[in-house]
Coordinates of C-alpha atoms and ligand atoms in Angstrom, one line a residue:
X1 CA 51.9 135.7 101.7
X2 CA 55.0 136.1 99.6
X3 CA 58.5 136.5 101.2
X4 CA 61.6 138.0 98.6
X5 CA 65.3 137.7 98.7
X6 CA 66.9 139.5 101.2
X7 CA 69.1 140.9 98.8
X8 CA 68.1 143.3 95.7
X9 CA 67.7 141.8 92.2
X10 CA 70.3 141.2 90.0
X11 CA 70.3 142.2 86.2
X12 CA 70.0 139.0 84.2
X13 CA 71.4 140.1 81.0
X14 CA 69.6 138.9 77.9
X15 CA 72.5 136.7 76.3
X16 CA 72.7 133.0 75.4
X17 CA 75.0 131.3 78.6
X18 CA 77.8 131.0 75.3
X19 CA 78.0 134.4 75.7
X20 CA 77.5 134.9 79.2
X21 CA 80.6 132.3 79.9
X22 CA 82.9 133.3 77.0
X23 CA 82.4 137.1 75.6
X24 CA 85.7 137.8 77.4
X25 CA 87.7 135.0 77.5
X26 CA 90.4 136.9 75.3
X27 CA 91.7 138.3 78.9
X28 CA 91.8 134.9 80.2
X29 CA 93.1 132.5 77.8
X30 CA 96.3 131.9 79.1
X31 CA 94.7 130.2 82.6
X32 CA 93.6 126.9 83.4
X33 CA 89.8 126.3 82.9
X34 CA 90.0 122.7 83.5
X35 CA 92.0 119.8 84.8
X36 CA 91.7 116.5 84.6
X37 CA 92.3 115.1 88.4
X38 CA 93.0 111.3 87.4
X39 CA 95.8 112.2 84.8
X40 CA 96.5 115.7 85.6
X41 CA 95.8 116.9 82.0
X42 CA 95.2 121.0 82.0
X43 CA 92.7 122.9 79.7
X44 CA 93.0 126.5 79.5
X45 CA 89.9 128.6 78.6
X46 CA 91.6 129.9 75.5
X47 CA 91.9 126.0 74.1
X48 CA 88.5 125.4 76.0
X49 CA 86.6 128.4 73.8
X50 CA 88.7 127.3 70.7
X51 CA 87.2 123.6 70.6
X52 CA 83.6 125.1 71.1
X53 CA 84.2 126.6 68.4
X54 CA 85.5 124.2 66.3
X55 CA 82.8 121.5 67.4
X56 CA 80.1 124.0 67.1
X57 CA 81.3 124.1 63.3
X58 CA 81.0 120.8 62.7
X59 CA 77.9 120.3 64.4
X60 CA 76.4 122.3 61.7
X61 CA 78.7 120.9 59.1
X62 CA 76.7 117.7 59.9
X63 CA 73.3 119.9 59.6
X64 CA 72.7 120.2 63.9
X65 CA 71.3 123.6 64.9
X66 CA 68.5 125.7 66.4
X67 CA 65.9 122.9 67.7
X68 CA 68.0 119.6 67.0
X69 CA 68.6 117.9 70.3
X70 CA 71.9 116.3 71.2
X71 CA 72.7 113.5 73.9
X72 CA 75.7 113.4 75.9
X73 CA 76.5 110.3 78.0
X74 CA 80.1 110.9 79.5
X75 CA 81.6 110.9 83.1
X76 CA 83.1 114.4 84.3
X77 CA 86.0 115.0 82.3
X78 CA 87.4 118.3 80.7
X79 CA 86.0 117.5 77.2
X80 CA 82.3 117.5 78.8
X81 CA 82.3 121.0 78.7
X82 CA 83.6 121.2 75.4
X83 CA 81.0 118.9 74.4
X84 CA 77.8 120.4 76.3
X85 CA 79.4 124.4 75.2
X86 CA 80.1 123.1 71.2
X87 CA 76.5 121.6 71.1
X88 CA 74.4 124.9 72.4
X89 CA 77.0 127.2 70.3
X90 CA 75.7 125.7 67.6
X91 CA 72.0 126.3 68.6
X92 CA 71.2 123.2 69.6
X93 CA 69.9 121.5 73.1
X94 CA 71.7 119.1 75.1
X95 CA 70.2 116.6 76.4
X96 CA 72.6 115.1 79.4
X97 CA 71.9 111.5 80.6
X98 CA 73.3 109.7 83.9
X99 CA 76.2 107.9 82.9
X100 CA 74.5 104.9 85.2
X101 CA 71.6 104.4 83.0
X102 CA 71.4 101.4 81.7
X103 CA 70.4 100.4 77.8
X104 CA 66.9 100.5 78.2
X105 CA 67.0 103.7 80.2
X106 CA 69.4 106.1 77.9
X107 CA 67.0 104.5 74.8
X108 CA 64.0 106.4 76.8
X109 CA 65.3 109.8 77.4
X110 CA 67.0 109.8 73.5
X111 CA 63.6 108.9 72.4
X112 CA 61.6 110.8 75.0
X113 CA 64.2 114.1 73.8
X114 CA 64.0 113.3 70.3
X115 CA 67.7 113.2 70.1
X116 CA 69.8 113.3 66.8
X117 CA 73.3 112.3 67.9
X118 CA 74.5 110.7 71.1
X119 CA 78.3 111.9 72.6
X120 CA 79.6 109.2 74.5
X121 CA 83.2 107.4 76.1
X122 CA 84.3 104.0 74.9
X123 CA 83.8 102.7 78.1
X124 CA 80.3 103.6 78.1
X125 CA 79.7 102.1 74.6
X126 CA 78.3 99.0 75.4
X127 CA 75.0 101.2 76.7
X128 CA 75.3 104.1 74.4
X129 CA 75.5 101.9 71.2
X130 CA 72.1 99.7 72.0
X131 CA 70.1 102.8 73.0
X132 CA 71.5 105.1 70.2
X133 CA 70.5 101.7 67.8
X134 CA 66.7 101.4 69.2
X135 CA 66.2 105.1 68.8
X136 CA 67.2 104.9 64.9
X137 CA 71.0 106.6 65.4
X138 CA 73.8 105.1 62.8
X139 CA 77.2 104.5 64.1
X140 CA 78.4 107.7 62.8
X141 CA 75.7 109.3 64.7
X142 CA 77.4 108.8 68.0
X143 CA 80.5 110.2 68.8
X144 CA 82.8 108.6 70.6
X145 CA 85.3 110.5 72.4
X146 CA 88.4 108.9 73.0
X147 CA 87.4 107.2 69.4
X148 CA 85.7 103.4 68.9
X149 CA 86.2 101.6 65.6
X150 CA 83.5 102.5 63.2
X151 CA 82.4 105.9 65.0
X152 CA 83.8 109.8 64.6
X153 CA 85.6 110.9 67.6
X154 CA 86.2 114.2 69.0
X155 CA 89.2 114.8 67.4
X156 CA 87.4 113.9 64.1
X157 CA 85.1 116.6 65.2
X158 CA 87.5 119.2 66.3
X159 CA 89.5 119.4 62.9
X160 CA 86.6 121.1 61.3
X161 CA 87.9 123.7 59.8
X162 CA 84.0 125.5 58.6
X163 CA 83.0 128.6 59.9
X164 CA 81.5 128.8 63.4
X165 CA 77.5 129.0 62.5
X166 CA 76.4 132.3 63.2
X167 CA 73.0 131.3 65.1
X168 CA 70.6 134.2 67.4
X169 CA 69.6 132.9 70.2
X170 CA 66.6 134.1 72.2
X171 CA 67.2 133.7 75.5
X172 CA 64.2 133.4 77.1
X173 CA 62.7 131.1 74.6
X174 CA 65.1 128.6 73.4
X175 CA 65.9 125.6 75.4
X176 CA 69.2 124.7 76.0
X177 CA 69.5 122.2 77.9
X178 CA 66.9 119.4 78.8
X179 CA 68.4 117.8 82.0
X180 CA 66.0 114.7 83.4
X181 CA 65.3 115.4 87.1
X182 CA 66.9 112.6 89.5
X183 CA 63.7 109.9 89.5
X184 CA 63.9 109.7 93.2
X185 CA 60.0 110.0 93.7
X186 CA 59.5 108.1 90.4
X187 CA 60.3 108.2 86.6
X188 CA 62.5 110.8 85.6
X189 CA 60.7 113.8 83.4
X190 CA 62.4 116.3 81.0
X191 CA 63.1 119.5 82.4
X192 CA 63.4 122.3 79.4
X193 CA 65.7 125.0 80.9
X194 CA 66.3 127.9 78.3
X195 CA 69.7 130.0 78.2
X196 CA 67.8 132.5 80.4
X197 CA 66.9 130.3 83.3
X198 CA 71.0 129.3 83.0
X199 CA 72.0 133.1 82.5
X200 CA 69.8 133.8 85.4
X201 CA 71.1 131.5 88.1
X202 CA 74.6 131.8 87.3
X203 CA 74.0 135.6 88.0
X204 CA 71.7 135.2 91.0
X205 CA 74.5 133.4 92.8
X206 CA 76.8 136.5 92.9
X207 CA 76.2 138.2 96.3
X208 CA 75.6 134.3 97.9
X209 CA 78.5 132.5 96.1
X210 CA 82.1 134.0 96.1
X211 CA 84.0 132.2 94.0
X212 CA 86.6 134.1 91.4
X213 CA 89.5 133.7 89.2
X214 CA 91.8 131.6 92.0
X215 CA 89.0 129.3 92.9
X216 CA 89.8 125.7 92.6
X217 CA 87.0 123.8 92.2
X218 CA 86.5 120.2 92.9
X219 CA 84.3 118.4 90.6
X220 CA 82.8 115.0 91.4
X221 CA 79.5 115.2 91.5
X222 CA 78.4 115.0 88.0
X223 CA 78.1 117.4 85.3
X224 CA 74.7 115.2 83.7
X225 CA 72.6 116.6 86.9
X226 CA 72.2 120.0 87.3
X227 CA 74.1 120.8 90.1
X228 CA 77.2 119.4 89.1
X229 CA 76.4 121.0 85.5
X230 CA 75.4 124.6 86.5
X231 CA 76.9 124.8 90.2
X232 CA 80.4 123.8 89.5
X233 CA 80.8 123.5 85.8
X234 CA 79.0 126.8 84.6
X235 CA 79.1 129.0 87.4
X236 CA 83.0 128.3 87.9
X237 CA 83.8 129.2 84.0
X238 CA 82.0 132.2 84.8
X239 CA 84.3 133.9 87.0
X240 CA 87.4 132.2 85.0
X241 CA 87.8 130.0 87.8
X242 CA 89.8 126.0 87.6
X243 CA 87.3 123.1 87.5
X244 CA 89.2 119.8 88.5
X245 CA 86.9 116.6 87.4
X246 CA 86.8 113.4 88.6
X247 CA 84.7 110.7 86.6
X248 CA 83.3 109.3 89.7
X249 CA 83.4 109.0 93.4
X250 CA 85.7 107.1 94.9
X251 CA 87.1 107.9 98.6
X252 CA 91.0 107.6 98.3
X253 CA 91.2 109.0 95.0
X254 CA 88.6 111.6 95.9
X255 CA 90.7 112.8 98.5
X256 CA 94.0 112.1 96.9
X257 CA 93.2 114.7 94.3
X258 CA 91.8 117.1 96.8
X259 CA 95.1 117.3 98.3
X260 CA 97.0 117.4 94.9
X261 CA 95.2 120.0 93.3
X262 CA 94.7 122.1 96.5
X263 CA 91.2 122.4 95.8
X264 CA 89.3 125.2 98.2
X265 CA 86.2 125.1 97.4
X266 CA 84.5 121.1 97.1
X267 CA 81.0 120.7 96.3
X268 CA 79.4 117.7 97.8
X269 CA 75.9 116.0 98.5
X270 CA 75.4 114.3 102.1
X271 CA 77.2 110.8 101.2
X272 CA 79.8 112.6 100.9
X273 CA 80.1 114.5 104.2
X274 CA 79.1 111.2 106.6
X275 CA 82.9 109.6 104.7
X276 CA 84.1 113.3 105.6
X277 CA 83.6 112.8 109.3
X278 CA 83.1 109.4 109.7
X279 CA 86.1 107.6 107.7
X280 CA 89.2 106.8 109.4
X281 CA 91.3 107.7 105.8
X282 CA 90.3 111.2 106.2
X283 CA 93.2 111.8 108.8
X284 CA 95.6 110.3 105.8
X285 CA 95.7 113.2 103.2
X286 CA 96.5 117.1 103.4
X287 CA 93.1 118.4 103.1
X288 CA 94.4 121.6 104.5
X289 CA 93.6 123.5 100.6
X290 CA 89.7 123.4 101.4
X291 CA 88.4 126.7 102.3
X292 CA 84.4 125.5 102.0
X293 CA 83.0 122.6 101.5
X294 CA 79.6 123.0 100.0
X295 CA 76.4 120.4 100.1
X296 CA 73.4 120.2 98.3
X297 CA 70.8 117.8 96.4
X298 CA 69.6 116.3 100.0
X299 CA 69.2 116.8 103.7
X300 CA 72.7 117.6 105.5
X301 CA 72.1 117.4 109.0
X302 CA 73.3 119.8 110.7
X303 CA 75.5 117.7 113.7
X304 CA 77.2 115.8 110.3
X305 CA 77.6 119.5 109.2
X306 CA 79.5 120.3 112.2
X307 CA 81.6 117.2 112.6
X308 CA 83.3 117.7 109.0
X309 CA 83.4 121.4 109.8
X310 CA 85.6 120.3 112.8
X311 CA 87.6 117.5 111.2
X312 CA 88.7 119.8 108.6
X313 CA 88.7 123.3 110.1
X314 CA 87.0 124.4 107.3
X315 CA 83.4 126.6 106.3
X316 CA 80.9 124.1 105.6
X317 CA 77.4 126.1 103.9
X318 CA 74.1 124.4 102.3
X319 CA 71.9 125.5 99.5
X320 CA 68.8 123.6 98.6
X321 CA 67.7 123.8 94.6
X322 CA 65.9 121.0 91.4
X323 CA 66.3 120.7 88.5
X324 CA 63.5 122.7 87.8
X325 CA 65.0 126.1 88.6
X326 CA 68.7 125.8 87.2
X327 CA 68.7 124.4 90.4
X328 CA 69.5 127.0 93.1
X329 CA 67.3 128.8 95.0
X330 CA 68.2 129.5 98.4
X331 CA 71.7 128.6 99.9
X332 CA 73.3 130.3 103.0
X333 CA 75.2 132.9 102.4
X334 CA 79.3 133.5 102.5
X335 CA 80.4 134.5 105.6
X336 CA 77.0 134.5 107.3
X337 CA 78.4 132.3 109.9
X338 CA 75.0 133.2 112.0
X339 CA 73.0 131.2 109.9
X340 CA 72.7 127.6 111.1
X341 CA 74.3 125.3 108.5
X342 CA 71.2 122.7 109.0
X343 CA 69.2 125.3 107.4
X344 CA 69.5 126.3 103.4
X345 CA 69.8 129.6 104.1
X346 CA 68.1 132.6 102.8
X347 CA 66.3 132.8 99.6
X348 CA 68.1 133.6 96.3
X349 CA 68.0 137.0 94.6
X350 CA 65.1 137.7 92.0
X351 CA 63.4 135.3 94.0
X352 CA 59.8 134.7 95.6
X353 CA 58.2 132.0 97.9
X354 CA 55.0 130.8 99.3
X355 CA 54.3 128.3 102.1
X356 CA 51.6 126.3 101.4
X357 CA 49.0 124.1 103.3
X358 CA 49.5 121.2 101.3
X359 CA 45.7 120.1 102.9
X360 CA 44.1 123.4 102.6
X361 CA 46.2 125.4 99.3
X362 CA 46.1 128.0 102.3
X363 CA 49.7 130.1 103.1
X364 CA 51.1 129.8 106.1
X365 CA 53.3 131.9 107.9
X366 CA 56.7 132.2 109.9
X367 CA 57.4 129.3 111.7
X368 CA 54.8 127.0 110.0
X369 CA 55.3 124.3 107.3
X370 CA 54.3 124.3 104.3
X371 CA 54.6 123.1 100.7
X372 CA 57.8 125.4 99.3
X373 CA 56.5 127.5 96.3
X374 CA 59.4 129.7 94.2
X375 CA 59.0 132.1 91.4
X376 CA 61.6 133.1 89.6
X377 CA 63.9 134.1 86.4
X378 CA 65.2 130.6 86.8
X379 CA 62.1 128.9 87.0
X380 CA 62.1 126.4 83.9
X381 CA 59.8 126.1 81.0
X382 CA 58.2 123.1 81.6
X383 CA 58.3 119.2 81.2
X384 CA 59.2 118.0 77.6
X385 CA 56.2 116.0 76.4
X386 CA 54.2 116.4 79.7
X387 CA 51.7 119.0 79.9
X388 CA 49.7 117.3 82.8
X389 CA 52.9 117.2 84.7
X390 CA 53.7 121.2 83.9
X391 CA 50.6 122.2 84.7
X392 CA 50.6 120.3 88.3
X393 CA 54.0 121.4 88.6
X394 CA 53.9 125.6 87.5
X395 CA 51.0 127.2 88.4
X396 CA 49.0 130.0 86.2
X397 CA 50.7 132.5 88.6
X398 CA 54.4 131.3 87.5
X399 CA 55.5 129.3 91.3
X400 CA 56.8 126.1 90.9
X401 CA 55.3 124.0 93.5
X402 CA 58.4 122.1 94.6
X403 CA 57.1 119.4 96.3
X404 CA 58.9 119.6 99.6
X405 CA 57.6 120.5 102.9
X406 CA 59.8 123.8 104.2
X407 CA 59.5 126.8 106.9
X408 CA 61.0 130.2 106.8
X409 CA 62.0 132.1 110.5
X410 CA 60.9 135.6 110.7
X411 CA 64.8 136.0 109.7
X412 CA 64.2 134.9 106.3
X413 CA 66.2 131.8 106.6
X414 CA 64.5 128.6 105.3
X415 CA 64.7 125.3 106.2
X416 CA 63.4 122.3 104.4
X417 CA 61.8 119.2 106.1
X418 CA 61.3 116.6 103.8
X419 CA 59.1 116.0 100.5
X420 CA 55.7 116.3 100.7
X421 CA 55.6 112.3 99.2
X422 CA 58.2 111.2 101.7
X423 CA 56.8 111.9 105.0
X424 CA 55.4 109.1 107.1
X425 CA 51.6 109.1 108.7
X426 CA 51.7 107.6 111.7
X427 CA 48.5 107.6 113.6
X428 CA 47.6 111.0 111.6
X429 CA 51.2 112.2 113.0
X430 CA 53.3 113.7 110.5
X431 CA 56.9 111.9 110.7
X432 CA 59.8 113.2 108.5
X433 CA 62.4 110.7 107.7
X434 CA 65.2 113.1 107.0
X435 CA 65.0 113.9 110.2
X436 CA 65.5 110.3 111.8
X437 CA 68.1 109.3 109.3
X438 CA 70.2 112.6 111.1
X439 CA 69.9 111.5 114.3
X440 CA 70.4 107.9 113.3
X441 CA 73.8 109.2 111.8
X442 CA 74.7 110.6 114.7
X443 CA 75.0 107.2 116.6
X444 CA 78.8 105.9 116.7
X445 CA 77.9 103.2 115.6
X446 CA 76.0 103.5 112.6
X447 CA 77.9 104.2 109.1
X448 CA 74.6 104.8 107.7
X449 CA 71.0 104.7 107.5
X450 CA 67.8 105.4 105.7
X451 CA 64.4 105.6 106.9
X452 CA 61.1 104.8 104.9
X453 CA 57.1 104.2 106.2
X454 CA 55.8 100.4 106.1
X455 CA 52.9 99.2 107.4
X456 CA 52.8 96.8 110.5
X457 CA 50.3 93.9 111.5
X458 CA 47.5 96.3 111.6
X459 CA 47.7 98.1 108.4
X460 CA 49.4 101.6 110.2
X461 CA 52.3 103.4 108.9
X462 CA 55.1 103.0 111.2
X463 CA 58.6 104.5 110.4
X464 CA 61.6 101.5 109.7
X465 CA 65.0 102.4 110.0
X466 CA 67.5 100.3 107.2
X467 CA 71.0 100.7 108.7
X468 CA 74.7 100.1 107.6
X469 CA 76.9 99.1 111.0
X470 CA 80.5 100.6 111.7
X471 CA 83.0 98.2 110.7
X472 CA 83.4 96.1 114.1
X473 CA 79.9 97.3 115.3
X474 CA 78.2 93.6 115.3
X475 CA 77.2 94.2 118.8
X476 CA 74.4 96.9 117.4
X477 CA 71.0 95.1 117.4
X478 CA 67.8 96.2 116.6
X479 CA 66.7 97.0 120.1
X480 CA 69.8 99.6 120.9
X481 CA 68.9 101.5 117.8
X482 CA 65.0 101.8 118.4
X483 CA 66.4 103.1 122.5
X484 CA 68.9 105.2 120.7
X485 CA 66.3 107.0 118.5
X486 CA 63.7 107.4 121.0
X487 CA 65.9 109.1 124.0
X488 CA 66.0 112.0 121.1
X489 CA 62.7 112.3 119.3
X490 CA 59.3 112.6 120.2
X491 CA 57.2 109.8 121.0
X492 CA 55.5 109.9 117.6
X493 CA 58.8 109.6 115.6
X494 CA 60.3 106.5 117.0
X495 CA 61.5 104.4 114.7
X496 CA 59.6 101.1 114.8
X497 CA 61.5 98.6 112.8
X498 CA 64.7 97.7 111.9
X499 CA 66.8 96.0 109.8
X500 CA 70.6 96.1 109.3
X501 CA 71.5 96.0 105.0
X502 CA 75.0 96.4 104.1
X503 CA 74.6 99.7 101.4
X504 CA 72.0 102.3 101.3
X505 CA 70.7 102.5 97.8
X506 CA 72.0 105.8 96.5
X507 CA 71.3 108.3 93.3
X508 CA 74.6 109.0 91.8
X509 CA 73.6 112.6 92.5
X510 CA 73.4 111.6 96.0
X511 CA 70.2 111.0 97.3
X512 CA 68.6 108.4 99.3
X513 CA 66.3 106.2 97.0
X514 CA 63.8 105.4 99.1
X515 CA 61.2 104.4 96.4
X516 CA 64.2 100.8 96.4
X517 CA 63.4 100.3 99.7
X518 CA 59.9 100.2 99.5
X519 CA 60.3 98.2 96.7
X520 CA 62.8 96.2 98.3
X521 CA 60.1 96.1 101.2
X522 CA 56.9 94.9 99.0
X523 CA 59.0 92.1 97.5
X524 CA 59.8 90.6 100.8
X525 CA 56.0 91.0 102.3
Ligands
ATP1 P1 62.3 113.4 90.7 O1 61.7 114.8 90.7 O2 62.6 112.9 89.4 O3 61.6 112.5 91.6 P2 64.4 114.6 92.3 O4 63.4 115.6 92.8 O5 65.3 114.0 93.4 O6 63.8 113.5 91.4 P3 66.3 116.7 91.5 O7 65.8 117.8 90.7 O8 67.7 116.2 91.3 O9 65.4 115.4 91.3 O10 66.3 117.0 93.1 C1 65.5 118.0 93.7 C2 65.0 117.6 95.0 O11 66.2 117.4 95.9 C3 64.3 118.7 95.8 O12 62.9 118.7 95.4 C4 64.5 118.2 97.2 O13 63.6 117.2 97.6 C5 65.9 117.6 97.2 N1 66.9 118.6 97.8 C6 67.8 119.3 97.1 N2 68.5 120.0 98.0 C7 68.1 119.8 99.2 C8 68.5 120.2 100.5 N3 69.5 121.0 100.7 N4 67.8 119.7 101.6 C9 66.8 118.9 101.4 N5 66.4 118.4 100.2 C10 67.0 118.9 99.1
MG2 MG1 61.8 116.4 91.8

């Protein structure tokens, strides 16, 4: 059975996203694209279009176009976006890597990518260099920004003074960017996104998303994962909105420049929302600018929703996407304060799903879960290098099967359990660890907590809780946390083991990397 958007499609106009974002930025020059938060620096779209321009020229100066693949291993800053708009101008693909990888692991994706040139920040040398080295790049291959002895810089860059290259883009063909998903469930693969599947997804978010030209956005999360690069990035310099960056997270500062940009609108994954209503520094700072704050990437529980919802006296909404569809595809709506916020809302526009019996390949229906299938404009191409992968992934009918384990109300609105890979089998029971983790978090106690399967005496999954204490919390043991748990949960569901760690290994996008703690778990066994 196939359920559709609520709302009626959209026209995704067949341009490349250059032209999408920037066709009329003449009426907009004079206002602020970007800021940097940390120093305060300002961009305005007409200098922000102008430096695409120019760095598209040299690109092709230097012989990059149509097919050539570029890297880009930078923190948030205002000059990301000239980098990442200046490389697809010029025809080429950007390939954007997490500014945590190590050596070894930005060598892989420039080699898996087939990348010709590397764009990078001094700081971030001493990984960028090595990798750019083992994949055959010379020093003046890689750019560095704010300038390195021996390489080009991006004002080297910028005072080309060659012709923009006149290249035709076909939308629906040509990649544009090649992201790598997170690598939560395992190695990261290649995801080839063309300028449609962008196009599309900026455009689908109109009737759900309503931001415009006085929209401050605040920009943490990071522009090398998609949501940070489509969801705030792209979609803001689409309705001429102000994108304030931040190279990383960091509570104080995080909410210092919250407060001193007046930043309504702050996009956030789950970390972020238990220091929201958890942190005592919260109460320090005027956060009084944020109109909605909006999550994504992983599970927000819906009590954690309504405590920072409280706190700040602010709209706090959800949306649910991968990198594999440009990333959104269902998200709750503005203003429809009916749906619950522990949800993800209703299904984007353009936009079909199935629910599938992961056991059977059978649909289900309303109220039943199954694996989440989505078709759509937005849906990408396929894995770079990886046909077994695409063809597990995309099916001959065009759904992505996402992997994760969801259920749709006869009201449309969807809400997603866990992955498919992630939930726990115990005694044939199906346990989802998303779920404990939320009602772990809702403990007083507890700062934070993950929750993975392990296997106990006899060989049977059992679900064990890993949990951070509050700071002065040392009277929390083991025993209060398994009575806790099971006051509130079936009998199936209660949490088993525990043991107290002092972080919870986290993605940079966000996520809880459970594959550590099984790792972490093995080692110790
Ligand atoms: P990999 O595919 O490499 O293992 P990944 O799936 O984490 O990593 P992403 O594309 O960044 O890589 O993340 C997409 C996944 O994030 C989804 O499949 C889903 O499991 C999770 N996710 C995103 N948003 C939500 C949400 N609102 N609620 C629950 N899960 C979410
Ligand atoms: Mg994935």
């Amino acid at each position: 059975m196939i359920f559709r958007s609520p709302f009626p499609d959209v026209v995704v106009p067949d341009v490349s996203l250059h032209e999408l974002l920037f066709a009329d930025v003449a009426e907009r020059a004079d206002r602020v694209a970007l800021i940097d938060g940390t120093s305060g620096a300002e961009m305005t779209y007409g200098q922000l279009a102008g430096a695409i321009d120019r760095l598209a020229a040299a690109l092709a100066e230097r012989g990059i176009g149509k097919g050539d693949v570029v890297g880009i291993l930078s923190p948030n800053t205002p000059y990301y976006a000239v980098v990442f708009h200046g490389i697809l101008r010029a025809g080429a693909t950007a390939t954007t890597i997490n500014a945590l990888y190590t050596a070894n692991e930005v060598a892989s994706q420039l080699a898996d990518a087939g990348a010709k040139m590397l764009f990078t920040v001094s700081v971030l040398l001493p990984n960028g260099l090595p990798a750019a080295q083992q994949v055959g790049l010379t020093d003046d291959d890689v750019v560095v920004l704010d300038g390195a002895e021996g390489h080009p810089s991006l004002t080297t860059l910028l005072a080309s003074t060659g012709p923009v290259p006149e290249v035709v883009i076909d939308p629906a063909e040509d990649v544009a960017v090649l992201p790598y998903s997170s690598g939560t469930t395992g190695k990261a693969k290649g995801v080839m996104l063309t300028h449609r599947n962008l196009v599309a997804n900026i455009v689908q978010s109109t009737p759900i998303i309503n931001i415009g030209g006085d929209t401050r956005i605040l920009a943490v999360l990071p522009f090398f994962h998609i949501y940070g690069m489509q969801v705030l990035m792209n979609n803001g310099l689409s309705v001429g909105a102000t994108v304030v960056t931040m190279p990383r997270f960091d509570l104080p500062e995080f909410l210092r420049v919250i407060a001193e940009h007046r930043t309504d609108r702050v996009y956030i994954a789950p970390p972020v929302a238990v220091a929201l209503a958890k942190h005592p520094l919260v109460d320090q700072f005027d956060l009084s600018a944020i109109d909605t704050i909006f999550s994504g990437a992983a599970p927000l529980d819906v009590d954690l929703a309504a405590a920072v919802r409280k706190r700040l006296g602010c709209k706090v909404l959800q949306g649910y996407g991968m990198t594999e569809m440009s990333p959104v595809s269902h998200a709750i709506p503005e203003g429809r304060d009916d749906i619950s916020v522990g949800t993800v809302g209703v299904i984007y526009p353009n936009m079909e799903n199935r629910f599938v019996d992961p056991a059977t390949g059978e649909d289900v229906g309303v109220g039943e879960r199954g694996e989440l299938w989505c078709r759509g404009p937005n849906v990408m191409k396929g894995y770079l290098n990886n046909e077994e992968a695409t063809s597990a992934t995309l099916d001959a009918d065009g759904f992505l099967h996402t992997g994760d384990v969801a259920v749709i109300d006869a009201d449309g609105v969807v809400s997603i359990v866990d992955r498919v890979k992630e939930l726990i089998k115990y005694k044939g029971y199906q346990v989802p660890p998303a779920e404990l983790e939320a009602v772990l978090l809702t403990h007083p106690q507890i700062a934070d907590a993950a929750v993975v399967g392990v296997l106990d005496a006899d060989g049977e999954e059992v679900p064990k809780a890993f949990v951070v204490r509050q700071a002065n919390a040392d009277d929390l043991d083991a025993a209060g946390v398994m009575t806790f748990v099971a006051d509130r949960v079936a009998p199936h569901k209660k949490v088993r083991v525990v043991e107290f760690i002092e972080a919870i290994p986290k993605s940079a996008a966000g996520k809880i990397l459970r594959k550590d703690l099984r790792a972490r778990e093995k080692a110790d066994s």
